[in-house]
Amino acid sequence: MAPVQVILILAVLVHVFDLQILVSAATVTRDLFVVNENLAPDGFSRSTVVGDSFQLNVTDLLTDSSMNRSTSIHWHGLFQKTTNYVDGVAFVSQCPIVPNNSFLYNFTVPDQAGTFWYHSHLSVQYCDGLRGPFVIYDDAHDRSLYGYDIDDDSTVITIGDWYHDNSLVLFAAKGPQVPVSTLINGLGRSTLNSTTPLAVVKVDGNLIAKQTVDLIVLYPGQRYSFILLADQDPSKTYGIRALYALLELLVDTLRIPLSSGDPNGTVQQNPIIPLNESELVPLLDPAPPEGVNPFVVNITLGLIGHAAFSMNDVQWMDPPVPVLLQIISGAQTPQSLLPSGSVYTLPPNQTIEITLVNPMGGAPHPFHLHGHAFSVVKPAGGPSNYVNPVRRDVAAVAANDITTIRFVTDNPGPWMLHWYV
C-alpha cells in the first residue's frame, strides 16, 4: 500500500431532486434521485446539525441523451477526513455514476458548521442545475456568539447563472458564454423585507469577527453568512440584485427599494461599503500555518488557443481510471495517469504555501481547494498578511495579480485544486 501522503491535482473546470426520508436519528439518511425535468432549479436546501453522520444514496435516472447522463456529487467545503473516497470528484476519487445505478456517500462531519453546497463534479454538469445548498447548524454556539433570532431554510439565499442551452452545447461552443439570466433561490426575481447593512459572520463556513458591509462580491463556490437586522419599515420591500453573478456582481449588486414614491423626487445616493477580503479576520486561531521553510508551489493560469485554460501550461485530461483506486491498489501512480506537471506529491503534516498567478486580463478567476481550508495570506488586490488572514476554501486571483494561500497537509488523499472559469 502506498505511504500516507497528500496528492495535489491541478485542474481547470469550465464552468429537480426527489428526496425521500428513510430514517433520522444519529445518522441522516437520504435518497437523491437525479432526474431530467423541464424546470428551473429550485434551490432546495438540506440542513443538519454539527456532528451528524450522513448516508446519501444518489441514484442516476438521467435519460436525456443530449446531456451528460453520468454524474457524481461533490460536497463542497466538507473536508472528508479519512473519507476521500466520497469527495465526489469524477475520475479522481470515484468512477462516475452511470444511468440506472447508485452510489452511497457515507460520511461524518464531526467539527464543521456553516453553509456548504453540493453539486455535480462531472465536467460542467452543475450548470444544468444539479446543485443546491447544504447547511450544517451549530445553533447553540452561533446564536450565543452573534445574538441573532432566525437561522433556518428560509434564510438561505443562492445565486447562480442560468442558460437556456445545456452544458454540453455550451462546452462545445467554447469561449466565454454569457448567461441568459441570474437566478436568486432558483427564480428570476426575489425580494427580502426591510434590508439593512449586512453583518458578515462566516466565510465559507469559517467564523470571522463581525464585519458590517453593504455589498458582497461573491465568486462561484463562495459562501457568506450574514446577520440582517430587520429594524426598518416592514411595509416596504427591497430587492436583491445580482446581475451576472460571475462577471458583473461588483458593479451592479445594489439594494434597490421597490416601494412607490414621488416620481418627481430626488434619490439620495448613500455611500456603499463593500466587503474587503483583506479586512476579514478569523475569530478562532487567527494565525496562519507557520513554517520557517514552507513547501512552496507556484501555479500560473494560462490560455491555450482561444478557449482552453491551463495551469502551469498543463491542461486537464480525465484519466482512464479514478486516481484514488489506483493509489489504493498500488497499480499506478497519479503521475502515470495524469498529464505531466498536473500532480504534486506534498509532504504530510507540513505547511504548504501556494502562489497563484493570473497574468491575463479580464475578470478575476476563483479557485477551490478540496479537503482543506486555507489562509489567504495575500488576497487579490490586497497586501500580504501573515498575522490574521481570512480562512476559506474558495478565493480569487484578479487580472494581472497574484494570490497566496497557506494550509497544512493534515488530510491524506488525492485532492483537487481547480479554477472556475
Short mmCIF file of N, CA and C in Angstrom, two decimals, residues 171-278:
data_model
loop_
_atom_site.label_atom_id
_atom_site.label_comp_id
_atom_site.label_asym_id
_atom_site.label_seq_id
_atom_site.Cartn_x
_atom_site.Cartn_y
_atom_site.Cartn_z
N PHE A 171 -20.38 23.91 -23.72
CA PHE A 171 -18.99 23.48 -23.72
C PHE A 171 -18.47 23.34 -25.15
N ALA A 172 -19.31 22.83 -26.05
CA ALA A 172 -18.89 22.65 -27.44
C ALA A 172 -18.69 23.99 -28.14
N ALA A 173 -19.42 25.01 -27.70
CA ALA A 173 -19.30 26.33 -28.33
C ALA A 173 -17.96 26.97 -28.04
N LYS A 174 -17.34 26.62 -26.93
CA LYS A 174 -16.04 27.13 -26.50
C LYS A 174 -16.08 28.64 -26.29
N GLY A 175 -15.14 29.11 -25.50
CA GLY A 175 -15.08 30.53 -25.20
C GLY A 175 -16.09 30.93 -24.14
N PRO A 176 -15.99 32.15 -23.62
CA PRO A 176 -16.92 32.61 -22.58
C PRO A 176 -18.36 32.60 -23.06
N GLN A 177 -19.26 32.13 -22.20
CA GLN A 177 -20.68 32.08 -22.53
C GLN A 177 -21.43 33.00 -21.57
N VAL A 178 -22.19 33.94 -22.10
CA VAL A 178 -22.92 34.89 -21.27
C VAL A 178 -24.23 34.26 -20.83
N PRO A 179 -24.52 34.21 -19.52
CA PRO A 179 -25.77 33.60 -19.07
C PRO A 179 -26.98 34.41 -19.52
N VAL A 180 -28.09 33.70 -19.71
CA VAL A 180 -29.33 34.35 -20.12
C VAL A 180 -29.91 35.15 -18.96
N SER A 181 -29.79 34.61 -17.76
CA SER A 181 -30.32 35.30 -16.58
C SER A 181 -29.56 34.83 -15.35
N THR A 182 -29.79 35.54 -14.26
CA THR A 182 -29.21 35.16 -12.97
C THR A 182 -30.35 34.83 -12.02
N LEU A 183 -30.28 33.66 -11.41
CA LEU A 183 -31.34 33.20 -10.53
C LEU A 183 -30.98 33.45 -9.07
N ILE A 184 -31.96 33.90 -8.31
CA ILE A 184 -31.83 34.02 -6.86
C ILE A 184 -32.82 33.04 -6.24
N ASN A 185 -32.29 32.05 -5.52
CA ASN A 185 -33.11 30.96 -4.99
C ASN A 185 -33.91 30.28 -6.09
N GLY A 186 -33.27 30.11 -7.25
CA GLY A 186 -33.88 29.39 -8.35
C GLY A 186 -34.90 30.17 -9.14
N LEU A 187 -35.07 31.46 -8.83
CA LEU A 187 -36.07 32.28 -9.51
C LEU A 187 -35.40 33.49 -10.14
N GLY A 188 -36.09 34.06 -11.13
CA GLY A 188 -35.53 35.20 -11.83
C GLY A 188 -35.64 36.50 -11.07
N ARG A 189 -36.43 36.52 -10.01
CA ARG A 189 -36.59 37.75 -9.23
C ARG A 189 -36.92 37.35 -7.80
N SER A 190 -36.29 38.00 -6.83
CA SER A 190 -36.54 37.67 -5.44
C SER A 190 -36.41 38.93 -4.60
N THR A 191 -37.20 39.01 -3.53
CA THR A 191 -37.12 40.18 -2.65
C THR A 191 -37.05 39.72 -1.21
N LEU A 192 -36.47 40.58 -0.38
CA LEU A 192 -36.47 40.39 1.06
C LEU A 192 -37.10 41.62 1.69
N ASN A 193 -37.72 41.44 2.84
CA ASN A 193 -38.31 42.57 3.54
C ASN A 193 -37.26 43.32 4.35
N SER A 194 -37.32 44.67 4.29
CA SER A 194 -36.55 45.53 5.17
C SER A 194 -35.07 45.20 5.18
N THR A 195 -34.42 45.29 4.04
CA THR A 195 -32.99 45.04 4.01
C THR A 195 -32.22 46.17 4.67
N THR A 196 -31.12 45.83 5.30
CA THR A 196 -30.25 46.77 6.01
C THR A 196 -28.82 46.34 5.71
N PRO A 197 -27.83 47.08 6.20
CA PRO A 197 -26.45 46.60 6.03
C PRO A 197 -26.28 45.17 6.55
N LEU A 198 -25.33 44.47 5.98
CA LEU A 198 -25.12 43.05 6.25
C LEU A 198 -23.95 42.88 7.21
N ALA A 199 -24.19 42.21 8.32
CA ALA A 199 -23.13 41.92 9.29
C ALA A 199 -22.59 40.52 8.99
N VAL A 200 -21.48 40.44 8.28
CA VAL A 200 -20.91 39.16 7.85
C VAL A 200 -20.23 38.48 9.03
N VAL A 201 -20.58 37.20 9.28
CA VAL A 201 -20.05 36.49 10.45
C VAL A 201 -19.35 35.18 10.09
N LYS A 202 -19.56 34.67 8.86
CA LYS A 202 -18.89 33.44 8.43
C LYS A 202 -18.49 33.56 6.97
N VAL A 203 -17.35 32.97 6.65
CA VAL A 203 -16.84 32.94 5.29
C VAL A 203 -16.53 31.49 4.94
N ASP A 204 -17.23 30.93 3.98
CA ASP A 204 -17.04 29.53 3.58
C ASP A 204 -17.08 28.59 4.79
N GLY A 205 -17.98 28.88 5.74
CA GLY A 205 -18.13 28.04 6.92
C GLY A 205 -17.17 28.33 8.04
N ASN A 206 -16.30 29.34 7.90
CA ASN A 206 -15.32 29.70 8.93
C ASN A 206 -15.75 30.97 9.65
N LEU A 207 -15.75 30.93 11.00
CA LEU A 207 -16.15 32.08 11.80
C LEU A 207 -15.17 33.23 11.62
N ILE A 208 -15.71 34.45 11.51
CA ILE A 208 -14.86 35.64 11.44
C ILE A 208 -15.39 36.68 12.43
N ALA A 209 -14.55 37.67 12.76
CA ALA A 209 -15.02 38.81 13.53
C ALA A 209 -16.05 39.56 12.69
N LYS A 210 -17.15 39.95 13.31
CA LYS A 210 -18.27 40.55 12.58
C LYS A 210 -17.81 41.76 11.76
N GLN A 211 -18.20 41.78 10.49
CA GLN A 211 -17.84 42.86 9.56
C GLN A 211 -19.11 43.35 8.89
N THR A 212 -19.45 44.63 9.07
CA THR A 212 -20.69 45.18 8.52
C THR A 212 -20.42 45.87 7.19
N VAL A 213 -21.15 45.44 6.15
CA VAL A 213 -20.95 45.96 4.80
C VAL A 213 -22.30 46.14 4.11
N ASP A 214 -22.28 46.77 2.94
CA ASP A 214 -23.48 46.92 2.12
C ASP A 214 -23.46 46.02 0.90
N LEU A 215 -22.27 45.60 0.48
CA LEU A 215 -22.13 44.89 -0.79
C LEU A 215 -21.12 43.77 -0.64
N ILE A 216 -21.45 42.60 -1.17
CA ILE A 216 -20.56 41.44 -1.12
C ILE A 216 -20.24 41.00 -2.54
N VAL A 217 -18.97 40.91 -2.86
CA VAL A 217 -18.54 40.33 -4.13
C VAL A 217 -18.46 38.82 -3.94
N LEU A 218 -19.28 38.10 -4.66
CA LEU A 218 -19.43 36.66 -4.46
C LEU A 218 -18.97 35.92 -5.70
N TYR A 219 -17.92 35.10 -5.56
CA TYR A 219 -17.42 34.31 -6.68
C TYR A 219 -18.00 32.89 -6.61
N PRO A 220 -18.02 32.18 -7.73
CA PRO A 220 -18.58 30.82 -7.74
C PRO A 220 -17.98 29.96 -6.63
N GLY A 221 -18.84 29.28 -5.89
CA GLY A 221 -18.40 28.38 -4.83
C GLY A 221 -18.28 29.03 -3.47
N GLN A 222 -18.25 30.37 -3.40
CA GLN A 222 -18.09 31.03 -2.11
C GLN A 222 -19.41 31.11 -1.37
N ARG A 223 -19.31 31.16 -0.03
CA ARG A 223 -20.49 31.32 0.82
C ARG A 223 -20.19 32.34 1.91
N TYR A 224 -21.16 33.19 2.17
CA TYR A 224 -21.07 34.15 3.26
C TYR A 224 -22.31 34.00 4.13
N SER A 225 -22.12 34.00 5.44
CA SER A 225 -23.24 34.04 6.38
C SER A 225 -23.27 35.44 6.98
N PHE A 226 -24.43 36.09 6.91
CA PHE A 226 -24.53 37.44 7.46
C PHE A 226 -25.82 37.58 8.25
N ILE A 227 -25.81 38.53 9.19
CA ILE A 227 -26.97 38.82 10.01
C ILE A 227 -27.66 40.05 9.43
N LEU A 228 -28.97 39.92 9.24
CA LEU A 228 -29.78 41.00 8.71
C LEU A 228 -30.62 41.55 9.85
N LEU A 229 -30.41 42.81 10.22
CA LEU A 229 -31.15 43.43 11.32
C LEU A 229 -32.43 44.03 10.77
N ALA A 230 -33.57 43.38 11.03
CA ALA A 230 -34.86 43.81 10.46
C ALA A 230 -35.48 44.89 11.34
N ASP A 231 -34.98 46.14 11.19
CA ASP A 231 -35.47 47.23 12.03
C ASP A 231 -36.05 48.38 11.21
N GLN A 232 -36.35 48.13 9.92
CA GLN A 232 -36.91 49.18 9.08
C GLN A 232 -38.42 48.98 8.94
N ASP A 233 -39.04 49.82 8.11
CA ASP A 233 -40.48 49.78 7.88
C ASP A 233 -40.87 48.46 7.23
N PRO A 234 -41.62 47.59 7.93
CA PRO A 234 -41.97 46.28 7.37
C PRO A 234 -42.93 46.35 6.20
N SER A 235 -43.53 47.53 5.93
CA SER A 235 -44.45 47.63 4.79
C SER A 235 -43.71 47.77 3.47
N LYS A 236 -42.41 48.00 3.52
CA LYS A 236 -41.62 48.16 2.30
C LYS A 236 -40.88 46.87 1.97
N THR A 237 -40.63 46.68 0.69
CA THR A 237 -39.80 45.55 0.27
C THR A 237 -38.61 46.08 -0.50
N TYR A 238 -37.52 45.35 -0.41
CA TYR A 238 -36.29 45.78 -1.06
C TYR A 238 -35.73 44.63 -1.88
N GLY A 239 -35.31 44.93 -3.10
CA GLY A 239 -34.80 43.89 -3.98
C GLY A 239 -33.34 43.59 -3.73
N ILE A 240 -32.96 42.35 -4.01
CA ILE A 240 -31.55 41.97 -4.05
C ILE A 240 -31.21 41.79 -5.52
N ARG A 241 -30.28 42.58 -6.02
CA ARG A 241 -29.93 42.48 -7.44
C ARG A 241 -28.59 41.78 -7.59
N ALA A 242 -28.52 40.87 -8.53
CA ALA A 242 -27.28 40.17 -8.84
C ALA A 242 -27.22 40.01 -10.35
N LEU A 243 -26.60 40.96 -11.03
CA LEU A 243 -26.53 40.93 -12.49
C LEU A 243 -25.27 40.20 -12.90
N TYR A 244 -25.43 39.01 -13.53
CA TYR A 244 -24.31 38.18 -13.93
C TYR A 244 -23.40 37.93 -12.74
N ALA A 245 -23.81 36.99 -11.92
CA ALA A 245 -23.11 36.71 -10.68
C ALA A 245 -21.63 36.50 -10.88
N LEU A 246 -21.23 36.00 -12.06
CA LEU A 246 -19.83 35.70 -12.30
C LEU A 246 -19.04 36.92 -12.74
N LEU A 247 -19.63 37.79 -13.56
CA LEU A 247 -18.84 38.82 -14.23
C LEU A 247 -19.09 40.24 -13.72
N GLU A 248 -20.32 40.56 -13.32
CA GLU A 248 -20.64 41.95 -13.07
C GLU A 248 -21.20 42.20 -11.67
N LEU A 249 -20.97 41.29 -10.75
CA LEU A 249 -21.55 41.43 -9.42
C LEU A 249 -21.01 42.67 -8.72
N LEU A 250 -19.73 42.99 -8.92
CA LEU A 250 -19.11 44.11 -8.22
C LEU A 250 -19.77 45.44 -8.58
N VAL A 251 -20.09 45.64 -9.86
CA VAL A 251 -20.57 46.94 -10.29
C VAL A 251 -22.08 47.08 -10.22
N ASP A 252 -22.82 45.98 -10.04
CA ASP A 252 -24.26 46.12 -10.16
C ASP A 252 -25.02 45.24 -9.17
N THR A 253 -24.48 45.04 -7.98
CA THR A 253 -25.23 44.36 -6.95
C THR A 253 -25.56 45.39 -5.88
N LEU A 254 -26.76 45.94 -5.93
CA LEU A 254 -27.16 47.00 -5.03
C LEU A 254 -28.51 46.67 -4.43
N ARG A 255 -28.79 47.23 -3.27
CA ARG A 255 -30.10 47.07 -2.65
C ARG A 255 -31.00 48.18 -3.22
N ILE A 256 -31.96 47.81 -4.05
CA ILE A 256 -32.79 48.79 -4.75
C ILE A 256 -34.19 48.80 -4.14
N PRO A 257 -34.66 49.92 -3.53
CA PRO A 257 -36.02 49.96 -2.99
C PRO A 257 -37.05 49.77 -4.10
N LEU A 258 -38.03 48.92 -3.84
CA LEU A 258 -39.09 48.68 -4.81
C LEU A 258 -40.38 49.41 -4.44
N SER A 259 -40.40 50.08 -3.28
CA SER A 259 -41.62 50.74 -2.85
C SER A 259 -41.88 51.99 -3.68
N SER A 260 -43.15 52.39 -3.75
CA SER A 260 -43.52 53.54 -4.58
C SER A 260 -43.12 54.83 -3.88
N GLY A 261 -42.97 55.90 -4.66
CA GLY A 261 -42.61 57.19 -4.10
C GLY A 261 -42.93 58.29 -5.09
N ASP A 262 -42.50 59.51 -4.79
CA ASP A 262 -42.74 60.66 -5.65
C ASP A 262 -41.95 60.52 -6.94
N PRO A 263 -42.63 60.42 -8.12
CA PRO A 263 -41.90 60.24 -9.38
C PRO A 263 -41.03 61.43 -9.73
N ASN A 264 -41.31 62.59 -9.12
CA ASN A 264 -40.53 63.79 -9.40
C ASN A 264 -39.50 64.07 -8.31
N GLY A 265 -39.40 63.16 -7.37
CA GLY A 265 -38.48 63.37 -6.26
C GLY A 265 -37.04 63.07 -6.66
N THR A 266 -36.14 63.32 -5.73
CA THR A 266 -34.72 63.04 -5.95
C THR A 266 -34.31 61.82 -5.16
N VAL A 267 -33.29 61.12 -5.64
CA VAL A 267 -32.79 59.92 -4.99
C VAL A 267 -31.51 60.27 -4.25
N GLN A 268 -31.47 59.95 -2.97
CA GLN A 268 -30.26 60.18 -2.19
C GLN A 268 -29.36 58.96 -2.30
N GLN A 269 -28.16 59.14 -2.81
CA GLN A 269 -27.21 58.04 -3.01
C GLN A 269 -26.27 57.99 -1.81
N ASN A 270 -26.48 57.02 -0.94
CA ASN A 270 -25.60 56.87 0.22
C ASN A 270 -24.35 56.10 -0.18
N PRO A 271 -23.24 56.37 0.47
CA PRO A 271 -22.01 55.63 0.16
C PRO A 271 -22.21 54.13 0.39
N ILE A 272 -21.71 53.34 -0.54
CA ILE A 272 -21.81 51.89 -0.44
C ILE A 272 -20.52 51.36 0.18
N ILE A 273 -20.65 50.54 1.23
CA ILE A 273 -19.49 49.94 1.88
C ILE A 273 -19.34 48.52 1.37
N PRO A 274 -18.36 48.24 0.52
CA PRO A 274 -18.18 46.88 0.01
C PRO A 274 -17.37 46.03 0.97
N LEU A 275 -17.55 44.73 0.87
CA LEU A 275 -16.73 43.81 1.66
C LEU A 275 -15.32 43.79 1.08
N ASN A 276 -14.34 43.92 1.95
CA ASN A 276 -12.93 43.87 1.56
C ASN A 276 -12.31 42.63 2.19
N GLU A 277 -11.94 41.66 1.37
CA GLU A 277 -11.44 40.39 1.90
C GLU A 277 -10.22 40.57 2.78
N SER A 278 -9.39 41.55 2.49
CA SER A 278 -8.17 41.75 3.28
C SER A 278 -8.47 42.25 4.69
#
